[in-house]
Coordinates of C-alpha atoms and ligand atoms in Angstrom, one line a residue:
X28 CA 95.2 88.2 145.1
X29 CA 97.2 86.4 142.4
X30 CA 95.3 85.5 139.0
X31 CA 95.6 82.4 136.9
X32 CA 94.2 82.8 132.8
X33 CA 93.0 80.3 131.4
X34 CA 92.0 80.6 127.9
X35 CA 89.4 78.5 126.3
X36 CA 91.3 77.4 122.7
X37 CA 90.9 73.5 122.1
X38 CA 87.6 73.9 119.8
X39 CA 87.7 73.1 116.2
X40 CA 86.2 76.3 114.6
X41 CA 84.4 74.3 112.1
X42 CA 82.7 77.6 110.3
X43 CA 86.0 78.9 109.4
X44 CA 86.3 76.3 106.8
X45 CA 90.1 76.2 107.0
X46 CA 93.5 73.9 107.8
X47 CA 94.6 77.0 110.2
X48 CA 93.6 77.0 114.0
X49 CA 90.9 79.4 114.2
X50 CA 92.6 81.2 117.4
X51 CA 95.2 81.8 114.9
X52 CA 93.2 83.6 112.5
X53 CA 95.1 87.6 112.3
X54 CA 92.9 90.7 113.5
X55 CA 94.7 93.4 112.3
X56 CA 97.7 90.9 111.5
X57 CA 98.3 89.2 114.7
X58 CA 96.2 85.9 115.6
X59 CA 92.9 86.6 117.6
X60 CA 94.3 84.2 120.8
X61 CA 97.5 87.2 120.9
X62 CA 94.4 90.2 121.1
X63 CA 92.9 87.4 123.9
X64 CA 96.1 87.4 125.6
X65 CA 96.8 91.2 125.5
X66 CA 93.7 91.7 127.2
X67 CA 94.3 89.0 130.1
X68 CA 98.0 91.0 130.5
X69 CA 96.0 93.8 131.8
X70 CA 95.4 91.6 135.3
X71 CA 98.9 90.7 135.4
X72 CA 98.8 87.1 135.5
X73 CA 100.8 85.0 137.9
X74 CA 99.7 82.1 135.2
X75 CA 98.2 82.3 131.7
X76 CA 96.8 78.8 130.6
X77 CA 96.0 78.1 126.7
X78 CA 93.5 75.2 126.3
X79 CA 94.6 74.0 123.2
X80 CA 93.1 70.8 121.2
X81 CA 92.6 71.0 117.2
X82 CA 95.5 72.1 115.6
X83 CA 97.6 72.0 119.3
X84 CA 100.9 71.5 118.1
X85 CA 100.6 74.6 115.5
X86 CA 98.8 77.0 118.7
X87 CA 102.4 75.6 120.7
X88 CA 104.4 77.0 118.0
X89 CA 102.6 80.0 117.3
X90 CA 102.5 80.9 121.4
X91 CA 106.3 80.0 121.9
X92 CA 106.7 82.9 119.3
X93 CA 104.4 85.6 120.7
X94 CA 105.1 84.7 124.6
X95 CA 107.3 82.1 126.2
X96 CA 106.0 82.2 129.5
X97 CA 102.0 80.9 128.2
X98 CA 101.5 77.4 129.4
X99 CA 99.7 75.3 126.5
X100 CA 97.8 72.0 127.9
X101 CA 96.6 69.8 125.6
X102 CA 92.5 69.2 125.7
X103 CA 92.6 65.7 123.7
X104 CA 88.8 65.5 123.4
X105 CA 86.5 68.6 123.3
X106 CA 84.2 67.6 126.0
X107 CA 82.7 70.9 126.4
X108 CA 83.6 74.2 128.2
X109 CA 83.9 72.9 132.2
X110 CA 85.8 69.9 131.2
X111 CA 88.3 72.1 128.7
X112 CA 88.8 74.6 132.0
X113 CA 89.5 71.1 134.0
X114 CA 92.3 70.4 131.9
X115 CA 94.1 72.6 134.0
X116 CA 93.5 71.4 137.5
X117 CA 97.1 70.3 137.5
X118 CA 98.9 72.7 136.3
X119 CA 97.0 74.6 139.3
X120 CA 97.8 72.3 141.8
X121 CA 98.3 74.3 145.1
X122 CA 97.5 77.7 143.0
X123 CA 95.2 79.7 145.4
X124 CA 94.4 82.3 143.4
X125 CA 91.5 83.9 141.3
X126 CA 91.3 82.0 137.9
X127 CA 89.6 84.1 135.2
X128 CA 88.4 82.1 132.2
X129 CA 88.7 84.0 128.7
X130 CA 87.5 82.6 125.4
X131 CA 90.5 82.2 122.4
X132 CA 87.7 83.6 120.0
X133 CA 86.7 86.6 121.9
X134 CA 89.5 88.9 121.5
X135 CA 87.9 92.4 122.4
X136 CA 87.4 92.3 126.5
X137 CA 88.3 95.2 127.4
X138 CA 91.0 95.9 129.9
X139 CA 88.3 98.2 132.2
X140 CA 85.7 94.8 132.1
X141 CA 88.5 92.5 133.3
X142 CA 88.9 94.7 136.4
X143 CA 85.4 95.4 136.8
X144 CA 85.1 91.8 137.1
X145 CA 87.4 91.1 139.3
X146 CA 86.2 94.0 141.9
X147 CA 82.5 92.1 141.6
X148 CA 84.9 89.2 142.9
X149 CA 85.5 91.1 146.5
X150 CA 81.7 90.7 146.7
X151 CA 81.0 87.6 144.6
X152 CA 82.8 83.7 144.9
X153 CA 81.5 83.9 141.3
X154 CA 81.1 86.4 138.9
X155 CA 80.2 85.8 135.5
X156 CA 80.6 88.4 132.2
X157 CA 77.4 89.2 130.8
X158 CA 75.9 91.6 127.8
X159 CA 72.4 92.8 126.3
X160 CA 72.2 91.2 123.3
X161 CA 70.8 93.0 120.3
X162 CA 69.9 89.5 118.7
X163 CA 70.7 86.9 121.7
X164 CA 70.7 83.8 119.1
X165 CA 71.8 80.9 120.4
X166 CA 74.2 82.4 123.2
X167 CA 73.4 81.2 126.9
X168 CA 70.7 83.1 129.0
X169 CA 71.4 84.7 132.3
X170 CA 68.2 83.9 134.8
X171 CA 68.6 86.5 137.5
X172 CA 67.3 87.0 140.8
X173 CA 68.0 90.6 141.9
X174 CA 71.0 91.2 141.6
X175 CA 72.4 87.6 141.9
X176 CA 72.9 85.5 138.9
X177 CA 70.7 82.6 139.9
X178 CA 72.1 80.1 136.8
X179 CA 72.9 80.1 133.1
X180 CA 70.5 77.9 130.5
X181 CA 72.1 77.4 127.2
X182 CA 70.0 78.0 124.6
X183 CA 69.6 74.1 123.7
X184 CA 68.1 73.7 127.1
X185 CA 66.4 77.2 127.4
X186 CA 62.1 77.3 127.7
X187 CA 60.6 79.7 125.4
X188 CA 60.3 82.2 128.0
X189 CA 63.9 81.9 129.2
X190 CA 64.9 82.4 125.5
X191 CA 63.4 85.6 126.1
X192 CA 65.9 86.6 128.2
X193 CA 68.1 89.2 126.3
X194 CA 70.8 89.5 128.8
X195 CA 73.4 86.5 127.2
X196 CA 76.6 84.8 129.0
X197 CA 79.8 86.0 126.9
X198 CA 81.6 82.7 128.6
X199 CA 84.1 85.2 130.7
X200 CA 84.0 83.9 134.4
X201 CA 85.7 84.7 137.3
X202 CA 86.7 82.6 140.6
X203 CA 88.8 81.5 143.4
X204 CA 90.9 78.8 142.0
X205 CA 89.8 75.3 144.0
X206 CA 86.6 76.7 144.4
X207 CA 86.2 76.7 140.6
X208 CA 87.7 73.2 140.0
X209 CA 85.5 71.5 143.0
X210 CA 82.4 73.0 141.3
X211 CA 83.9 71.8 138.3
X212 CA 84.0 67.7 139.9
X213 CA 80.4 68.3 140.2
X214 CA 79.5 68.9 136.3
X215 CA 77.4 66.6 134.7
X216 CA 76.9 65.8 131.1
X217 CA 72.7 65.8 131.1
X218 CA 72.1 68.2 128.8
X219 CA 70.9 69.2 125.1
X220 CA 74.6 68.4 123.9
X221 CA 75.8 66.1 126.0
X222 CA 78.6 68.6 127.5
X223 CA 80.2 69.6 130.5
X224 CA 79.2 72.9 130.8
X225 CA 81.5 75.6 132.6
X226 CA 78.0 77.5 132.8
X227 CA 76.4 75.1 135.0
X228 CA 78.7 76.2 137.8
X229 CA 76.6 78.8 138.5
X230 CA 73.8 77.1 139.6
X231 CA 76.1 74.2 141.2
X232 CA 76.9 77.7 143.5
X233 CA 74.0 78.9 144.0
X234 CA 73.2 75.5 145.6
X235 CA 76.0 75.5 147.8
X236 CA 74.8 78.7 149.2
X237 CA 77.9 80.5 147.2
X238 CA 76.9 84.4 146.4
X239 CA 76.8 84.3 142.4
X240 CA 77.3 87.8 140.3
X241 CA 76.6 88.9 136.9
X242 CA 78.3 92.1 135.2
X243 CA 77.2 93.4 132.2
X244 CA 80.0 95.2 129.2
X245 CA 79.3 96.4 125.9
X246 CA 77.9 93.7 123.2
X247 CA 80.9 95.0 121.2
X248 CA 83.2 93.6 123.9
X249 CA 82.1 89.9 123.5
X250 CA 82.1 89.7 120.0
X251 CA 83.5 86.1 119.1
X252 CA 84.8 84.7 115.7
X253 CA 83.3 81.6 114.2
X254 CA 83.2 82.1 110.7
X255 CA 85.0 84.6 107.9
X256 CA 82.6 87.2 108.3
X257 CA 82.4 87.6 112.1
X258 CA 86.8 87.7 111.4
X259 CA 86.3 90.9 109.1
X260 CA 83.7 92.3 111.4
X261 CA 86.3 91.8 113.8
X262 CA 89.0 94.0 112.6
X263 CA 86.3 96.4 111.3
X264 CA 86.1 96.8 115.8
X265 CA 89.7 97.0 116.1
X266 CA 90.1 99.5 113.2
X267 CA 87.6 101.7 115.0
X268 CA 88.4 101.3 118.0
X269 CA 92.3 102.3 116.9
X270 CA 91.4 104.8 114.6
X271 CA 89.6 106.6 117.9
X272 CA 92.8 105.5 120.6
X273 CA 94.8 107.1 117.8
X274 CA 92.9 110.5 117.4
X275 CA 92.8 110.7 121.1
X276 CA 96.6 110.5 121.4
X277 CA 97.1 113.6 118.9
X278 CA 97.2 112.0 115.6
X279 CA 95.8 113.7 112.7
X280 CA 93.4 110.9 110.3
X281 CA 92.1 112.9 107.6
X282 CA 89.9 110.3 106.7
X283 CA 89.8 107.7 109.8
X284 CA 87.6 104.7 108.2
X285 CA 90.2 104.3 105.5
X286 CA 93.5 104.0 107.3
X287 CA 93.8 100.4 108.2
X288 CA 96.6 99.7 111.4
X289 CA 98.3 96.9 112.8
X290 CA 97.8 95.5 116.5
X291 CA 101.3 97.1 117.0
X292 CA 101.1 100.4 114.8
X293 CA 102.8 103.4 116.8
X294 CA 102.3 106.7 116.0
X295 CA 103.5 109.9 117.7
X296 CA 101.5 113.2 118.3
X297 CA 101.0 115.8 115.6
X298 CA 101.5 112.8 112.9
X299 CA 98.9 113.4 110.0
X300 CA 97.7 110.3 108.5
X301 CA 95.9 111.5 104.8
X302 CA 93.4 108.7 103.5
X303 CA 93.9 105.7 102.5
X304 CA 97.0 104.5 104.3
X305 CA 97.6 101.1 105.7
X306 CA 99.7 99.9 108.2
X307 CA 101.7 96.5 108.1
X308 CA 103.1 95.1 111.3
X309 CA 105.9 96.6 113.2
X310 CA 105.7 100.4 112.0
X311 CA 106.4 102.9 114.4
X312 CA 105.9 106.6 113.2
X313 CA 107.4 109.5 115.4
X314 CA 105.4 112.9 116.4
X315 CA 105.2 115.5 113.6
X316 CA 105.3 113.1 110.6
X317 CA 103.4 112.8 107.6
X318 CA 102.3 110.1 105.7
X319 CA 100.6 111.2 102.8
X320 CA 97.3 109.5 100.5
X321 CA 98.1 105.1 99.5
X322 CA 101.4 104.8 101.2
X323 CA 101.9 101.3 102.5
X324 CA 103.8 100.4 105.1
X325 CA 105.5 97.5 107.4
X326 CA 108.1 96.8 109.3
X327 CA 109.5 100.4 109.3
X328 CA 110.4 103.3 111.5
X329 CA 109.7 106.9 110.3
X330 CA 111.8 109.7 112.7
X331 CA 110.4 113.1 113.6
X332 CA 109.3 115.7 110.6
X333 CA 109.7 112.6 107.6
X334 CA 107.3 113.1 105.1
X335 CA 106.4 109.9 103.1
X336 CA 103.9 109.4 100.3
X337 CA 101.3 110.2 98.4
X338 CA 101.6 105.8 96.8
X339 CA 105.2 105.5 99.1
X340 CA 106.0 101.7 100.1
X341 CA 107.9 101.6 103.3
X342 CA 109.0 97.7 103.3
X343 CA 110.6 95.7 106.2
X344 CA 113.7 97.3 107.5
X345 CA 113.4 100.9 106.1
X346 CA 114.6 103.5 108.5
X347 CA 114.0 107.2 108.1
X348 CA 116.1 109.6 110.4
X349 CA 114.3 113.0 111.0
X350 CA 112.6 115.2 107.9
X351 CA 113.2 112.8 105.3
X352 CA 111.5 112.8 102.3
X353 CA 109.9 110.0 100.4
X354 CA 108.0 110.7 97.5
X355 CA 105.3 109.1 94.7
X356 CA 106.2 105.5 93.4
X357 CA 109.0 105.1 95.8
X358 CA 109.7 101.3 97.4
X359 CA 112.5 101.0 100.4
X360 CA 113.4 98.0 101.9
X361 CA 116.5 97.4 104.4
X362 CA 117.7 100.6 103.9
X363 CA 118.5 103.6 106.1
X364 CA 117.7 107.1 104.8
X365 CA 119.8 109.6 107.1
X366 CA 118.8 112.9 108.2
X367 CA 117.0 115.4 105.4
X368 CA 117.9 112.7 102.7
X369 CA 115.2 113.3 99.8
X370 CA 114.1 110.0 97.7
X371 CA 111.3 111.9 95.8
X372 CA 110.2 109.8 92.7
X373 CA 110.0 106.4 91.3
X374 CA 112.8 104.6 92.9
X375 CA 113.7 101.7 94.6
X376 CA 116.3 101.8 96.9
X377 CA 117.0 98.4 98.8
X378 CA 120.1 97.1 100.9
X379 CA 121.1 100.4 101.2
X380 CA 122.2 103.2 103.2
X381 CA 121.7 106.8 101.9
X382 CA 123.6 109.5 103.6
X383 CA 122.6 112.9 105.2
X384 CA 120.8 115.0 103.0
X385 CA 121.4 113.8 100.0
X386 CA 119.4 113.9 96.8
X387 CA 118.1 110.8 95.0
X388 CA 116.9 111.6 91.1
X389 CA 113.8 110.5 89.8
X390 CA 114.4 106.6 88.8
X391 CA 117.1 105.9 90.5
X392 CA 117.6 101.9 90.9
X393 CA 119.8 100.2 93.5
X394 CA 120.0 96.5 91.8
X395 CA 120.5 94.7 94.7
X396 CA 119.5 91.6 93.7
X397 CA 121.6 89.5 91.0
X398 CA 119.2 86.2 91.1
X399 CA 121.0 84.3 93.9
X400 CA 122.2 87.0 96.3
X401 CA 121.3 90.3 97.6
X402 CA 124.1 92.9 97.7
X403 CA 124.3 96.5 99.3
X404 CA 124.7 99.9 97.8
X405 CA 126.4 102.3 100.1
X406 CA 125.7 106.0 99.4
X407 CA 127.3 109.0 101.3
X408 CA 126.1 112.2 102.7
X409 CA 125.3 115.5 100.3
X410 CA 126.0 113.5 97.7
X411 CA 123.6 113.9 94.2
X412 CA 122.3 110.9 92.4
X413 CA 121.3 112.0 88.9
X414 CA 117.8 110.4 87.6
X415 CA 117.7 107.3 86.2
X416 CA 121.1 106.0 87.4
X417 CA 121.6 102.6 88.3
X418 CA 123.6 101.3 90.9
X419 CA 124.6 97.7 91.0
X420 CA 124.9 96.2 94.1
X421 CA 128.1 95.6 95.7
X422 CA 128.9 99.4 94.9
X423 CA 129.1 102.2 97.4
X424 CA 129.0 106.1 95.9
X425 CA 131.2 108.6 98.7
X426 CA 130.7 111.9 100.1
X427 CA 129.3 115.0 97.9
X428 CA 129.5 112.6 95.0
X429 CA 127.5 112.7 91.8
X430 CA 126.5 110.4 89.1
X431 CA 125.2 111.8 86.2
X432 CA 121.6 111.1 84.4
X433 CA 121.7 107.4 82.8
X434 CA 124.6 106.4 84.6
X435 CA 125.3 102.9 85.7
X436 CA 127.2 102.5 88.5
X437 CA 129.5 99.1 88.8
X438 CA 132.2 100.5 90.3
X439 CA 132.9 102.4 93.4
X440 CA 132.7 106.5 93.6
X441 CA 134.6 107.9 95.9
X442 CA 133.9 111.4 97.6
X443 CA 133.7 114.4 95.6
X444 CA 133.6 112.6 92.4
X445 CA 131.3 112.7 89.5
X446 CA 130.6 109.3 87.9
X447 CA 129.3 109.6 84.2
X448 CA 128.4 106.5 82.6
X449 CA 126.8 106.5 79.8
X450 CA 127.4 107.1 76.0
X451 CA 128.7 110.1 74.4
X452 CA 125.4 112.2 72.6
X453 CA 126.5 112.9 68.9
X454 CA 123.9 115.2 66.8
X455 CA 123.9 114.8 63.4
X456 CA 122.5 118.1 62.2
X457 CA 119.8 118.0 59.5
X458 CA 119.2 113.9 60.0
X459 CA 115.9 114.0 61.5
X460 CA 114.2 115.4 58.6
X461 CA 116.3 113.1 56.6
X462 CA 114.8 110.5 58.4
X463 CA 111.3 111.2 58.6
X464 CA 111.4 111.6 54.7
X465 CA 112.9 107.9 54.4
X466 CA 110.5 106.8 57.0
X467 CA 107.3 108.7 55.2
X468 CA 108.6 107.1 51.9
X469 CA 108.5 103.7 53.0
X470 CA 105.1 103.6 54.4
X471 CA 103.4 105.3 51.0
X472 CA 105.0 102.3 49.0
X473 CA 103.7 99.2 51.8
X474 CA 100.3 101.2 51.3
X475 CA 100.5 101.4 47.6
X476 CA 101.6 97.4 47.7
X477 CA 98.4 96.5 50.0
X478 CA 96.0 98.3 47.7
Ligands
UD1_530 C1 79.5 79.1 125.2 C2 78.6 79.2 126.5 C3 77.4 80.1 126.3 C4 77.9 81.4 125.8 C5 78.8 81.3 124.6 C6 79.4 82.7 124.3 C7 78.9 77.0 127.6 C8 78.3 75.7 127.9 N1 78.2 77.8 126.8 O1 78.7 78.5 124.2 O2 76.7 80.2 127.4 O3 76.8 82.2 125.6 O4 79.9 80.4 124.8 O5 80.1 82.6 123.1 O6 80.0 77.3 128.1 N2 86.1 75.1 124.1 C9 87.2 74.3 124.5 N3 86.9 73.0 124.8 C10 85.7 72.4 124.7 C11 84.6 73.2 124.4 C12 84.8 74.5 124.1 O7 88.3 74.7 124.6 O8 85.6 71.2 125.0 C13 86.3 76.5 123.8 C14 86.0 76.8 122.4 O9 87.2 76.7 121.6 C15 85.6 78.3 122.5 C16 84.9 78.3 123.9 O10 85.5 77.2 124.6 O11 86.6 79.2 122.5 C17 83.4 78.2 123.9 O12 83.0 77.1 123.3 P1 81.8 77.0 122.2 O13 81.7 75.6 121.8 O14 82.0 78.1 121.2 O15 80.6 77.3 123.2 P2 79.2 78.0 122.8 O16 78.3 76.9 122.4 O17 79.4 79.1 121.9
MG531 MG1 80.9 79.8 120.6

C-alpha cells in the first residue's frame, strides 16, 4: 500500500528564541525537518507533505533546496495538531493510501520504528507511536486496554492518576488516508487548550468500533527540539549514534566522543579517525585513510591511503587523489592535490592544482587572492617547491620544476626549470662583531644618559 508523509512543521517554536524556523535549526549541519525527512524516505513515500506556518516562505525555500519533490501547504493559523494534518485533505484528494504523520521537531525515528509501525497497521486502522518516559512531563498519556490503545489525554486534560501513566504519545501516527481525515471532521475544540487534537482520533476510533494500536520505540527515538538545549542534546544523539554506525562499518575512532560528523560525512573502511576531528558538510573519506588529531574538514574528498593532519584544514573543494600527504598547519581550498603529492607544513595552497608526487616546502603560499579577484596557481607533477616560496596567482610552475627557498613566483616556470627569486646573499666577513660592538656601544651611552 502506498504512503503519504505528512510532516507536522507550522508551529512557532517559541523557546528557541530566534528569527529562524525552528524545523530549520542544523543537527549535525543540516536542518532537523531534513533528519525528519530522511527518516520518512525509508517508507518510500508516494507523497511527503510539510505543514508549514511561522516562517513558511523561508521552510519553502529551504525544502526546494534539499528536495524538489516535498509538497509545502501552508497552515495559516496554528489550530492545533488534527487541524495542521487537515490542511492536507486536498492535496490528498482521491489518495487511498496509509498517511503516516511525523513531527518537523522529532528528527530521530528510526527507520526500523517506521516499519514496525506500519506492520501494526496490517492489524490496526490506527496505530499510534508510543515510549516509556523516564520523566513523562507534560507529553500526552496513552490509556490502554490490553493491548489496544483505548485513547490519548494530554497532559492539560489528564487526572492525577492518568498522569501517572508513564507510557507517553511521541505524536507519530499511522492510518489509512480517508479514514484519518473523516476522523479528523469529527475533532472538536473542548479541551484544556482549546485545540484540535490529532490525539483525540484515537478515542473518536475506538468509538466507531475501529481496532486502535500502540507501539512502543526507544525514548531516544522521540526526542523533539523546543529550545537550545534540547538542539545540542540533539546532535549529542546523532554524534553517538554516528560515531557507533561508523565503527560498525570498519572505521577506526581513536577517541569516538571527540570526532564530531556531518549528516552526510562518508568514510570508507580501515579509515582511522585520531581525536579530535570534525567533520563539515560534504566530506567523503575513502578506505585506508588517515586523518590525524584537530584536522578540520568540509566540503572535501580524501582518496585511498591520504594522510591528512595532525591541525590540517581541508576547505570546500580540496581533492586529494590516493596517498597524499597533508601535514601540520596546512589550509587547502579548491585545489586538487594529485597522486603521492606531499603538502607537509604550514601552507596554504588555494585555486590550485598540484601535480603527481610532487613536493611542497614548508611555507609555501599560493596568493590567490589580489583583493577583488581570485586567481589559480598551476603546478606540475615531480616538481619541488622550495620553502617559503610564494606564488602569485595567475602563475603556473611545469613539470620537474623547482623554485628555490624565498622565491617569489610572478611569472611562469616551465618544465625542468629552476626559478630563483630572491636576492643575491653577500657576507661581509668580520661585520658581525663589528656590529655588535656599535650596537653594545650605543646602549651603554642611552644608559649612562637615563642615569
Ligand atoms: C503533542 C501531542 C502530545 C505528544 C507530544 C509529543 C497533540 C494534541 N499532542 O503535544 O500528545 O505527547 O506532541 O511531542 O497532538 N503543529 C502544527 N500545527 C499546529 C499545532 C502543532 O504544525 O496547529 C506541529 C508543531 O510544529 C509540532 C507538532 O505539530 O511539530 C506538535 O505540536 P506541539 O504544539 O509541540 O504539541 P505538544 O503540545 O507537544
Ligand atoms: Mg511539542
Amino acid at each position: 500500500m502506498s504512503t503519504a508523509l505528512v510532516i507536522l512543521a507550522a508551529g512557532k517554536g517559541t523557546r528557541m528564541n530566534s528569527d529562524l524556523p525552528k524545523v530549520l535549526h542544523p543537527i549535525a549541519h543540516a536542518p532537523m525537518l531534513q533528519h525528519a525527512l530522511v527518516a520518512g524516505q525509508t517508507l518510500q513515500p508516494e507523497r511527503t507533505i510539510v505543514i508549514a506556518g511561522h516562517g513558511a516562505e523561508t521552510v519553502r525555500t529551504a525544502l526546494a533546496e534539499i528536495d524538489e519533490d516535498v509538497e509545502v501547504i501552508v497552515q495559516e493559523e496554528q489550530l492545533g495538531t488534527a487541524h495542521a494534518v487537515a490542511q492536507a485533505r486536498d492535496a490528498l484528494a482521491g489518495f487511498a493510501g496509509n498517511i503516516v504523520v511525523l513531527y518537523g521537531d522529532t528528527p530521530f525515528v528510526s527507520a526500523d520504528t517506521l516499519e514496525r509501525m506500519i506492520e501494526a497497521h496490517s492489524d490496526a486502522d490506527l496505530v499510534v507511536l508510543g515510549f516509556t518516559a523516564a520523566d513523562p512531563g507534560r507529553y500526552g498519556r496513552l490509556v490502554m486496554d490490553g493491548n489496544s490503545l483505548e485513547r490519548i489525554v494530554e497532559y492539560k486534560d489528564a487526572t492525577d492518576a492518568e498522569r501517572q501513566i508513564d507510557f507517553c504519545n511521541s505524536g507519530l501516527m499511522a492510518g489509512q488516508a480517508t479514514q484519518i481525515f473523516d476522523l479528523i471532521d469529527k475533532v472538536d475544540c473542548a479541551n484544556a487548550s482549546g485545540e484540535y487534537y490529532l490525539t483525540d482520533l484515537v478515542g473518536l476510533a475506538r468509538a466507531e468500533g475501529l481496532r486502535v494500536t500502540a507501539i512502543s520505540c526507544d525514548e531516544a527515538e522521540t526526542l523533539g527540539v523546543n529550545s537550545r538545549v534540547d538542539l545540542a542534546q540533539a546532535d549529542q544523539v546523532f554524534q553517538a549514534r554516528t560515531r557507533m554506525a561508523m565503527m560498525e562499518d570498519g572505521v577506526t575512532l581513536m577517541a569516538p566522543e571527540t570526532v564530531y560528523f556531518a549528516f552526510d560525512t562518508v568514510i570508507g573502511r580501515d579509515s582511522v579517525i585520531e581525536p579530535n576531528v570534525v567533520f563539515g558538510p560534504g566530506v567523503t573519506v575513502e578506505s585506508g585513510a588517515q586523518i590525524r588529531a584537530f584536522s578540520h574538514l568540509e566540503g572535501c574528498h580524501v582518496s585511498r591511503g591520504s594522510k591528512v593532519g595532525p591541525y590540517a584544514r581541508l576547505r570546500p573543494g580540496a581533492e586529494l587523489a590516493e596517498d597524499t600527504h597533508i601535514g601540520n598547519f596546512v589550509e587547502i581550498k579548491n585545489a586538487e592535490i594529485a597522486a603521492g603529492a606531499k603538502v607537509n607544513h604550514l601552507s596554504y595552497i588555494g585555486d590550485a592544482s598540484v601535480g603527481e608526487k610532487t613536493n611542497i616546502g614548508a611555507g609555501t603560499i599560493t596568493c590567490n587572492y589580489d583583493g577583488v579577484m581570485k586567481h589559480r596557481t598551476e603546478i606540475g607533477a615531480r616538481s619541488f617547491i622550495g620553502s617559503n616560496t610564494m606564488l602569485i596567482a595567475p602563475v603556473s610552475v611545469g613539470n620537474e620544476a623547482m623554485t628555490a627557498t624565498g622565491t617569489i613566483v610572478t611569472k611562469n616556470i616551465e618544465d625542468g626549470a629552476l626559478a630563483l627569486g630572491r636576492a643575491e646573499q653577500e657576507n661581509k666577513p668580520g661585520r658581525a662583531r663589528k656590529l655588535m660592538d656599535i650596537l653594545r656601544a650605543k646602549k651603554a651611552r642611552l644608559k649612562k644618559g637615563a642615569e
